[in-house]
Amino acid sequence: MKFGKEFTTHLEETLPEWRDKYLCYKPLKKLLKHLPSTADNNLPDGGDNPPPPPPPPHLQDWFVRILNEELDKFNDFYVDKEEEFIIRLQELKERIESVKEKSGKDGVITKDGEFSDEVMGIRKDFVAIHGEMVLLKNYSSLNFAGLVKILKKFDKRTGRLLRLPFTQLALDQPFFVTEPLNRLVRECEENLELLFPLEAEVVESDATAEDATGGTTPNTSNVSPSLSLGEEYVDIYRSTLAAIKAIQGLKKASSTYNPLSFSYIFGNQDNDNTGAITAENSDSDPFVASQSDKETDQEDSNPLE
């Protein structure tokens, strides 16, 4: 499936209140359609039909302003959600301590009180916040992937070289620096495992399972929305699984491994270290450039559909 369709499908499956926070991928593709193309400039002269003029000098600055506005949108939403998660997680930890004190059994939540309404409420809230954290991590990756796709289309249509510098800029943005979020996810998982070791309904952000076709799909064997989570958490559960599936598709989309491939970038993001893309390890190497281009050439066969 082409990236544009995957991106649209994810938007349809994500939380409704998150949809307008994603990259305006489809409008940007339509916008590119109206830009002068270098492919048209290479056509032979046709007498009364001279080739169109090259792109105006201000074209790249204009497009960069549009993309910067998208970056600001990503950063504002990501930072706000991250701060919200910090507050909510601290409140949950305080609720756990309160329950332990009430138990009167050396601060241990015993079997007698394990499934009390209060404990079950904490459990549901942990599952919900964990799902939202994983969803935010995938929000970061999907928006970055969309930017890279749009930049490649811009360069290909205009003959400019915007993808490399803007990709490096995006790598340093708050929305793509996920180390603090990764720590929150791990802390949340540790609390769930400690409190509910046998029935922790956690959506694993990295685990995968082999499917019938030999590919990978999200490991949902330990995820059960029917186990007393309640209807209010079903949307989070479904949206999180959809996001994980989309990112896994991007990671395995290319058989190559180079500094501009999604498998390279997202692998480093998972390791809390995105690394730097430079002229030495990027498209300045003809082999790297040709291999990187293979990731999106299939979509670019009809680039603006």
mmCIF file of C-alpha atoms in Angstrom:
data_model
loop_
_atom_site.group_PDB
_atom_site.id
_atom_site.type_symbol
_atom_site.label_atom_id
_atom_site.label_comp_id
_atom_site.label_asym_id
_atom_site.label_seq_id
_atom_site.Cartn_x
_atom_site.Cartn_y
_atom_site.Cartn_z
ATOM 1 C CA MET A 1 0.000 0.000 0.000
ATOM 2 C CA LYS A 2 1.315 3.444 -0.891
ATOM 3 C CA PHE A 3 2.232 5.781 1.941
ATOM 4 C CA GLY A 4 -0.524 8.286 1.129
ATOM 5 C CA LYS A 5 -3.195 5.630 1.476
ATOM 6 C CA GLU A 6 -1.621 4.261 4.652
ATOM 7 C CA PHE A 7 -1.489 7.767 6.120
ATOM 8 C CA THR A 8 -5.136 8.431 5.253
ATOM 9 C CA THR A 9 -6.186 5.083 6.707
ATOM 10 C CA HIS A 10 -4.373 5.857 9.947
ATOM 11 C CA LEU A 11 -6.071 9.261 10.208
ATOM 12 C CA GLU A 12 -9.435 7.560 9.873
ATOM 13 C CA GLU A 13 -8.555 5.109 12.639
ATOM 14 C CA THR A 14 -6.861 7.452 15.099
ATOM 15 C CA LEU A 15 -8.562 9.367 17.908
ATOM 16 C CA PRO A 16 -10.912 11.988 16.378
ATOM 17 C CA GLU A 17 -9.457 14.801 18.496
ATOM 18 C CA TRP A 18 -5.958 14.029 17.170
ATOM 19 C CA ARG A 19 -6.732 14.083 13.432
ATOM 20 C CA ASP A 20 -6.156 17.775 12.749
ATOM 21 C CA LYS A 21 -2.794 17.592 14.560
ATOM 22 C CA TYR A 22 -1.186 15.452 11.870
ATOM 23 C CA LEU A 23 0.680 16.556 8.759
ATOM 24 C CA CYS A 24 -1.583 17.972 6.026
ATOM 25 C CA TYR A 25 -0.198 15.352 3.677
ATOM 26 C CA LYS A 26 -2.907 15.272 1.031
ATOM 27 C CA PRO A 27 -3.243 19.097 0.723
ATOM 28 C CA LEU A 28 0.547 19.386 0.411
ATOM 29 C CA LYS A 29 0.586 16.828 -2.405
ATOM 30 C CA LYS A 30 -2.115 18.779 -4.211
ATOM 31 C CA LEU A 31 -0.129 21.973 -3.697
ATOM 32 C CA LEU A 32 2.934 20.406 -5.317
ATOM 33 C CA LYS A 33 0.886 19.598 -8.386
ATOM 34 C CA HIS A 34 0.619 23.317 -9.164
ATOM 35 C CA LEU A 35 4.362 23.960 -8.958
ATOM 36 C CA PRO A 36 6.400 24.190 -12.168
ATOM 37 C CA SER A 37 8.083 20.888 -12.908
ATOM 38 C CA THR A 38 11.680 20.413 -14.017
ATOM 39 C CA ALA A 39 10.455 17.442 -16.034
ATOM 40 C CA ASP A 40 8.511 19.906 -18.204
ATOM 41 C CA ASN A 41 11.649 22.018 -18.620
ATOM 42 C CA ASN A 42 13.472 19.056 -20.123
ATOM 43 C CA LEU A 43 10.980 18.609 -22.955
ATOM 44 C CA PRO A 44 12.289 19.542 -26.437
ATOM 45 C CA ASP A 45 11.433 22.993 -27.687
ATOM 46 C CA GLY A 46 8.236 23.020 -29.674
ATOM 47 C CA GLY A 47 8.410 26.096 -31.873
ATOM 48 C CA ASP A 48 5.602 28.257 -30.545
ATOM 49 C CA ASN A 49 5.589 26.315 -27.266
ATOM 50 C CA PRO A 50 8.817 27.183 -25.436
ATOM 51 C CA PRO A 51 9.489 25.355 -22.171
ATOM 52 C CA PRO A 52 8.166 27.030 -19.011
ATOM 53 C CA PRO A 53 10.573 29.129 -16.960
ATOM 54 C CA PRO A 54 12.462 27.476 -14.096
ATOM 55 C CA PRO A 55 11.013 27.700 -10.572
ATOM 56 C CA PRO A 56 11.269 31.233 -9.147
ATOM 57 C CA PRO A 57 14.063 31.851 -6.616
ATOM 58 C CA HIS A 58 11.632 32.392 -3.759
ATOM 59 C CA LEU A 59 9.848 29.055 -4.309
ATOM 60 C CA GLN A 60 11.900 27.117 -1.762
ATOM 61 C CA ASP A 61 11.550 29.830 0.915
ATOM 62 C CA TRP A 62 7.792 29.841 0.399
ATOM 63 C CA PHE A 63 7.533 26.061 0.719
ATOM 64 C CA VAL A 64 9.813 26.016 3.764
ATOM 65 C CA ARG A 65 7.513 28.505 5.517
ATOM 66 C CA ILE A 66 4.603 26.134 4.968
ATOM 67 C CA LEU A 67 6.562 23.189 6.356
ATOM 68 C CA ASN A 68 7.758 25.242 9.335
ATOM 69 C CA GLU A 69 4.143 25.926 10.232
ATOM 70 C CA GLU A 70 3.555 22.171 10.205
ATOM 71 C CA LEU A 71 6.582 21.653 12.471
ATOM 72 C CA ASP A 72 5.204 24.218 14.921
ATOM 73 C CA LYS A 73 1.898 22.341 14.963
ATOM 74 C CA PHE A 74 3.633 19.020 15.667
ATOM 75 C CA ASN A 75 5.800 20.501 18.407
ATOM 76 C CA ASP A 76 2.961 22.286 20.194
ATOM 77 C CA PHE A 77 0.771 19.191 20.267
ATOM 78 C CA TYR A 78 3.587 16.789 21.169
ATOM 79 C CA VAL A 79 4.974 18.899 24.020
ATOM 80 C CA ASP A 80 1.489 19.530 25.439
ATOM 81 C CA LYS A 81 0.670 15.816 25.421
ATOM 82 C CA GLU A 82 4.032 14.894 26.944
ATOM 83 C CA GLU A 83 3.495 17.349 29.798
ATOM 84 C CA GLU A 84 -0.022 16.003 30.273
ATOM 85 C CA PHE A 85 1.332 12.450 30.516
ATOM 86 C CA ILE A 86 3.868 13.461 33.172
ATOM 87 C CA ILE A 87 1.098 14.942 35.321
ATOM 88 C CA ARG A 88 -1.292 12.022 34.801
ATOM 89 C CA LEU A 89 1.382 9.421 35.535
ATOM 90 C CA GLN A 90 2.368 11.176 38.757
ATOM 91 C CA GLU A 91 -1.274 11.262 39.829
ATOM 92 C CA LEU A 92 -1.597 7.537 39.165
ATOM 93 C CA LYS A 93 1.491 6.812 41.242
ATOM 94 C CA GLU A 94 0.040 8.836 44.093
ATOM 95 C CA ARG A 95 -3.210 6.870 43.836
ATOM 96 C CA ILE A 96 -1.227 3.632 44.089
ATOM 97 C CA GLU A 97 0.489 4.838 47.252
ATOM 98 C CA SER A 98 -2.866 5.824 48.680
ATOM 99 C CA VAL A 99 -4.277 2.352 48.060
ATOM 100 C CA LYS A 100 -1.209 0.747 49.629
ATOM 101 C CA GLU A 101 -1.622 2.873 52.750
ATOM 102 C CA LYS A 102 -5.291 1.931 52.980
ATOM 103 C CA SER A 103 -4.506 -1.757 52.668
ATOM 104 C CA GLY A 104 -2.856 -1.736 56.087
ATOM 105 C CA LYS A 105 -0.670 -4.648 55.076
ATOM 106 C CA ASP A 106 2.805 -3.163 54.937
ATOM 107 C CA GLY A 107 2.009 -1.219 51.805
ATOM 108 C CA VAL A 108 1.255 -4.332 49.747
ATOM 109 C CA ILE A 109 -1.851 -4.620 47.596
ATOM 110 C CA THR A 110 -3.015 -8.092 48.502
ATOM 111 C CA LYS A 111 -5.311 -10.404 46.595
ATOM 112 C CA ASP A 112 -8.241 -9.368 48.750
ATOM 113 C CA GLY A 113 -8.106 -5.827 47.456
ATOM 114 C CA GLU A 114 -6.595 -6.445 44.033
ATOM 115 C CA PHE A 115 -9.857 -6.175 42.133
ATOM 116 C CA SER A 116 -11.548 -3.539 44.218
ATOM 117 C CA ASP A 117 -13.220 -0.726 42.316
ATOM 118 C CA GLU A 118 -10.429 1.651 43.223
ATOM 119 C CA VAL A 119 -7.664 -0.660 42.069
ATOM 120 C CA MET A 120 -9.507 -1.524 38.885
ATOM 121 C CA GLY A 121 -9.920 2.192 38.213
ATOM 122 C CA ILE A 122 -6.165 2.675 38.527
ATOM 123 C CA ARG A 123 -5.614 -0.286 36.252
ATOM 124 C CA LYS A 124 -7.866 1.138 33.530
ATOM 125 C CA ASP A 125 -6.207 4.528 33.718
ATOM 126 C CA PHE A 126 -2.735 2.975 33.424
ATOM 127 C CA VAL A 127 -3.800 1.041 30.338
ATOM 128 C CA ALA A 128 -5.323 4.172 28.815
ATOM 129 C CA ILE A 129 -2.317 6.420 29.380
ATOM 130 C CA HIS A 130 0.058 3.721 28.125
ATOM 131 C CA GLY A 131 -1.944 3.403 24.921
ATOM 132 C CA GLU A 132 -1.899 7.164 24.421
ATOM 133 C CA MET A 133 1.858 7.292 25.019
ATOM 134 C CA VAL A 134 2.475 4.652 22.365
ATOM 135 C CA LEU A 135 0.101 6.501 20.051
ATOM 136 C CA LEU A 136 2.056 9.738 20.577
ATOM 137 C CA LYS A 137 5.328 7.987 19.800
ATOM 138 C CA ASN A 138 3.846 6.759 16.533
ATOM 139 C CA TYR A 139 2.403 10.225 15.901
ATOM 140 C CA SER A 140 5.981 11.470 15.925
ATOM 141 C CA SER A 141 7.179 8.817 13.488
ATOM 142 C CA LEU A 142 4.280 9.092 11.055
ATOM 143 C CA ASN A 143 4.545 12.862 10.782
ATOM 144 C CA PHE A 144 8.276 12.637 10.223
ATOM 145 C CA ALA A 145 7.744 10.000 7.533
ATOM 146 C CA GLY A 146 5.177 12.225 5.838
ATOM 147 C CA LEU A 147 7.600 15.148 5.830
ATOM 148 C CA VAL A 148 10.314 13.046 4.207
ATOM 149 C CA LYS A 149 7.890 11.872 1.516
ATOM 150 C CA ILE A 150 6.711 15.414 0.752
ATOM 151 C CA LEU A 151 10.275 16.743 0.638
ATOM 152 C CA LYS A 152 11.283 14.024 -1.808
ATOM 153 C CA LYS A 153 8.363 14.931 -4.060
ATOM 154 C CA PHE A 154 9.275 18.624 -3.848
ATOM 155 C CA ASP A 155 12.909 17.964 -4.819
ATOM 156 C CA LYS A 156 11.906 15.657 -7.636
ATOM 157 C CA ARG A 157 9.406 18.121 -9.095
ATOM 158 C CA THR A 158 11.451 21.315 -8.752
ATOM 159 C CA GLY A 159 15.021 20.075 -9.035
ATOM 160 C CA ARG A 160 15.845 21.627 -5.669
ATOM 161 C CA LEU A 161 17.753 19.948 -2.838
ATOM 162 C CA LEU A 162 15.585 20.667 0.188
ATOM 163 C CA ARG A 163 15.162 17.185 1.618
ATOM 164 C CA LEU A 164 18.554 16.812 3.306
ATOM 165 C CA PRO A 165 18.704 20.119 5.253
ATOM 166 C CA PHE A 166 15.042 20.057 6.232
ATOM 167 C CA THR A 167 15.194 16.427 7.327
ATOM 168 C CA GLN A 168 18.102 17.276 9.621
ATOM 169 C CA LEU A 169 16.083 20.203 10.979
ATOM 170 C CA ALA A 170 13.109 17.936 11.675
ATOM 171 C CA LEU A 171 15.299 15.412 13.504
ATOM 172 C CA ASP A 172 16.159 18.083 16.071
ATOM 173 C CA GLN A 173 12.568 19.177 16.711
ATOM 174 C CA PRO A 174 10.866 18.443 20.047
ATOM 175 C CA PHE A 175 8.252 16.235 18.380
ATOM 176 C CA PHE A 176 10.964 13.830 17.193
ATOM 177 C CA VAL A 177 13.083 13.802 20.365
ATOM 178 C CA THR A 178 11.271 10.900 22.011
ATOM 179 C CA GLU A 179 13.718 9.886 24.743
ATOM 180 C CA PRO A 180 11.636 11.460 27.580
ATOM 181 C CA LEU A 181 8.496 9.837 26.179
ATOM 182 C CA ASN A 182 10.242 6.466 25.966
ATOM 183 C CA ARG A 183 11.130 6.764 29.643
ATOM 184 C CA LEU A 184 7.503 7.497 30.506
ATOM 185 C CA VAL A 185 6.362 4.458 28.499
ATOM 186 C CA ARG A 186 8.837 2.216 30.320
ATOM 187 C CA GLU A 187 7.837 3.619 33.708
ATOM 188 C CA CYS A 188 4.197 3.020 32.915
ATOM 189 C CA GLU A 189 4.899 -0.559 31.830
ATOM 190 C CA GLU A 190 6.927 -1.216 34.974
ATOM 191 C CA ASN A 191 4.043 -0.035 37.167
ATOM 192 C CA LEU A 192 1.558 -2.170 35.252
ATOM 193 C CA GLU A 193 3.793 -5.214 35.495
ATOM 194 C CA LEU A 194 4.346 -4.626 39.211
ATOM 195 C CA LEU A 195 0.675 -4.130 40.007
ATOM 196 C CA PHE A 196 -0.876 -6.633 37.618
ATOM 197 C CA PRO A 197 1.816 -9.109 36.543
ATOM 198 C CA LEU A 198 -0.626 -11.698 35.252
ATOM 199 C CA GLU A 199 -3.168 -9.498 33.521
ATOM 200 C CA ALA A 200 -1.394 -6.310 32.521
ATOM 201 C CA GLU A 201 -3.195 -5.157 29.375
ATOM 202 C CA VAL A 202 -0.273 -3.398 27.764
ATOM 203 C CA VAL A 203 0.116 -2.663 24.070
ATOM 204 C CA GLU A 204 3.753 -3.493 23.401
ATOM 205 C CA SER A 205 5.214 -0.676 21.305
ATOM 206 C CA ASP A 206 7.997 -2.773 19.762
ATOM 207 C CA ALA A 207 6.947 -6.414 20.020
ATOM 208 C CA THR A 208 5.873 -8.160 16.838
ATOM 209 C CA ALA A 209 4.593 -11.554 15.859
ATOM 210 C CA GLU A 210 4.986 -13.493 12.625
ATOM 211 C CA ASP A 211 1.851 -13.586 10.500
ATOM 212 C CA ALA A 212 0.790 -16.154 7.917
ATOM 213 C CA THR A 213 2.543 -14.309 5.100
ATOM 214 C CA GLY A 214 5.877 -14.197 6.888
ATOM 215 C CA GLY A 215 5.565 -10.524 7.751
ATOM 216 C CA THR A 216 5.180 -8.901 11.135
ATOM 217 C CA THR A 217 2.108 -7.644 12.889
ATOM 218 C CA PRO A 218 1.589 -6.024 16.288
ATOM 219 C CA ASN A 219 1.776 -8.536 19.105
ATOM 220 C CA THR A 220 -1.643 -8.241 20.680
ATOM 221 C CA SER A 221 -1.687 -11.541 22.519
ATOM 222 C CA ASN A 222 -1.466 -9.736 25.840
ATOM 223 C CA VAL A 223 -3.976 -7.045 24.924
ATOM 224 C CA SER A 224 -7.596 -7.613 25.740
ATOM 225 C CA PRO A 225 -9.988 -4.654 25.587
ATOM 226 C CA SER A 226 -12.799 -6.864 26.808
ATOM 227 C CA LEU A 227 -11.213 -7.408 30.210
ATOM 228 C CA SER A 228 -13.212 -4.773 32.051
ATOM 229 C CA LEU A 229 -11.564 -1.808 30.325
ATOM 230 C CA GLY A 230 -14.836 -0.195 29.393
ATOM 231 C CA GLU A 231 -16.018 1.381 26.168
ATOM 232 C CA GLU A 232 -14.187 4.666 26.832
ATOM 233 C CA TYR A 233 -10.849 2.913 26.236
ATOM 234 C CA VAL A 234 -11.698 0.998 23.071
ATOM 235 C CA ASP A 235 -10.892 3.921 20.739
ATOM 236 C CA ILE A 236 -7.461 4.353 22.338
ATOM 237 C CA TYR A 237 -6.782 0.632 21.982
ATOM 238 C CA ARG A 238 -7.759 0.509 18.311
ATOM 239 C CA SER A 239 -5.948 3.735 17.416
ATOM 240 C CA THR A 240 -2.747 2.539 19.066
ATOM 241 C CA LEU A 241 -2.745 -0.765 17.197
ATOM 242 C CA ALA A 242 -3.379 1.041 13.907
ATOM 243 C CA ALA A 243 -0.439 3.379 14.547
ATOM 244 C CA ILE A 244 1.910 0.520 15.421
ATOM 245 C CA LYS A 245 0.920 -1.339 12.269
ATOM 246 C CA ALA A 246 1.568 1.748 10.125
ATOM 247 C CA ILE A 247 5.053 2.307 11.546
ATOM 248 C CA GLN A 248 5.989 -1.345 11.204
ATOM 249 C CA GLY A 249 4.983 -1.114 7.565
ATOM 250 C CA LEU A 250 7.342 1.828 7.075
ATOM 251 C CA LYS A 251 10.234 0.049 8.773
ATOM 252 C CA LYS A 252 10.023 -2.966 6.491
ATOM 253 C CA ALA A 253 9.152 -1.013 3.320
ATOM 254 C CA SER A 254 12.792 -0.844 2.237
ATOM 255 C CA SER A 255 15.316 -3.607 1.844
ATOM 256 C CA THR A 256 18.110 -1.074 2.297
ATOM 257 C CA TYR A 257 19.612 0.450 5.416
ATOM 258 C CA ASN A 258 21.012 3.957 4.944
ATOM 259 C CA PRO A 259 20.861 7.282 6.792
ATOM 260 C CA LEU A 260 17.702 8.401 4.960
ATOM 261 C CA SER A 261 15.809 5.114 5.181
ATOM 262 C CA PHE A 262 12.918 4.836 7.618
ATOM 263 C CA SER A 263 14.336 1.644 9.116
ATOM 264 C CA TYR A 264 17.550 3.521 9.962
ATOM 265 C CA ILE A 265 15.879 6.649 11.352
ATOM 266 C CA PHE A 266 13.125 4.912 13.313
ATOM 267 C CA GLY A 267 15.551 2.301 14.595
ATOM 268 C CA ASN A 268 17.728 5.046 16.024
ATOM 269 C CA GLN A 269 14.653 6.802 17.381
ATOM 270 C CA ASP A 270 13.715 3.628 19.261
ATOM 271 C CA ASN A 271 17.238 3.638 20.685
ATOM 272 C CA ASP A 272 16.837 7.250 21.847
ATOM 273 C CA ASN A 273 19.513 8.427 19.426
ATOM 274 C CA THR A 274 18.484 9.745 16.020
ATOM 275 C CA GLY A 275 22.020 10.543 14.882
ATOM 276 C CA ALA A 276 22.935 13.166 12.344
ATOM 277 C CA ILE A 277 22.450 13.144 8.627
ATOM 278 C CA THR A 278 25.321 14.860 6.900
ATOM 279 C CA ALA A 279 26.609 15.357 3.396
ATOM 280 C CA GLU A 280 29.019 12.489 4.038
ATOM 281 C CA ASN A 281 26.378 9.897 4.945
ATOM 282 C CA SER A 282 23.457 11.032 2.836
ATOM 283 C CA ASP A 283 22.457 11.601 -0.762
ATOM 284 C CA SER A 284 25.897 12.916 -1.688
ATOM 285 C CA ASP A 285 26.810 9.242 -1.997
ATOM 286 C CA PRO A 286 25.281 8.113 -5.324
ATOM 287 C CA PHE A 287 24.713 4.584 -4.017
ATOM 288 C CA VAL A 288 22.961 5.804 -0.873
ATOM 289 C CA ALA A 289 20.890 8.233 -2.908
ATOM 290 C CA SER A 290 19.757 5.600 -5.383
ATOM 291 C CA GLN A 291 18.903 3.129 -2.629
ATOM 292 C CA SER A 292 17.017 5.766 -0.636
ATOM 293 C CA ASP A 293 14.993 6.726 -3.692
ATOM 294 C CA LYS A 294 13.772 3.143 -4.071
ATOM 295 C CA GLU A 295 11.685 3.561 -0.934
ATOM 296 C CA THR A 296 9.293 5.955 -2.612
ATOM 297 C CA ASP A 297 9.717 5.398 -6.341
ATOM 298 C CA GLN A 298 6.692 3.122 -6.450
ATOM 299 C CA GLU A 299 4.522 5.854 -4.978
ATOM 300 C CA ASP A 300 6.150 8.455 -7.211
ATOM 301 C CA SER A 301 5.110 6.544 -10.312
ATOM 302 C CA ASN A 302 1.876 8.443 -9.717
ATOM 303 C CA PRO A 303 3.198 10.948 -7.196
ATOM 304 C CA LEU A 304 0.218 13.231 -6.772
ATOM 305 C CA GLU A 305 -2.717 10.872 -6.797
#
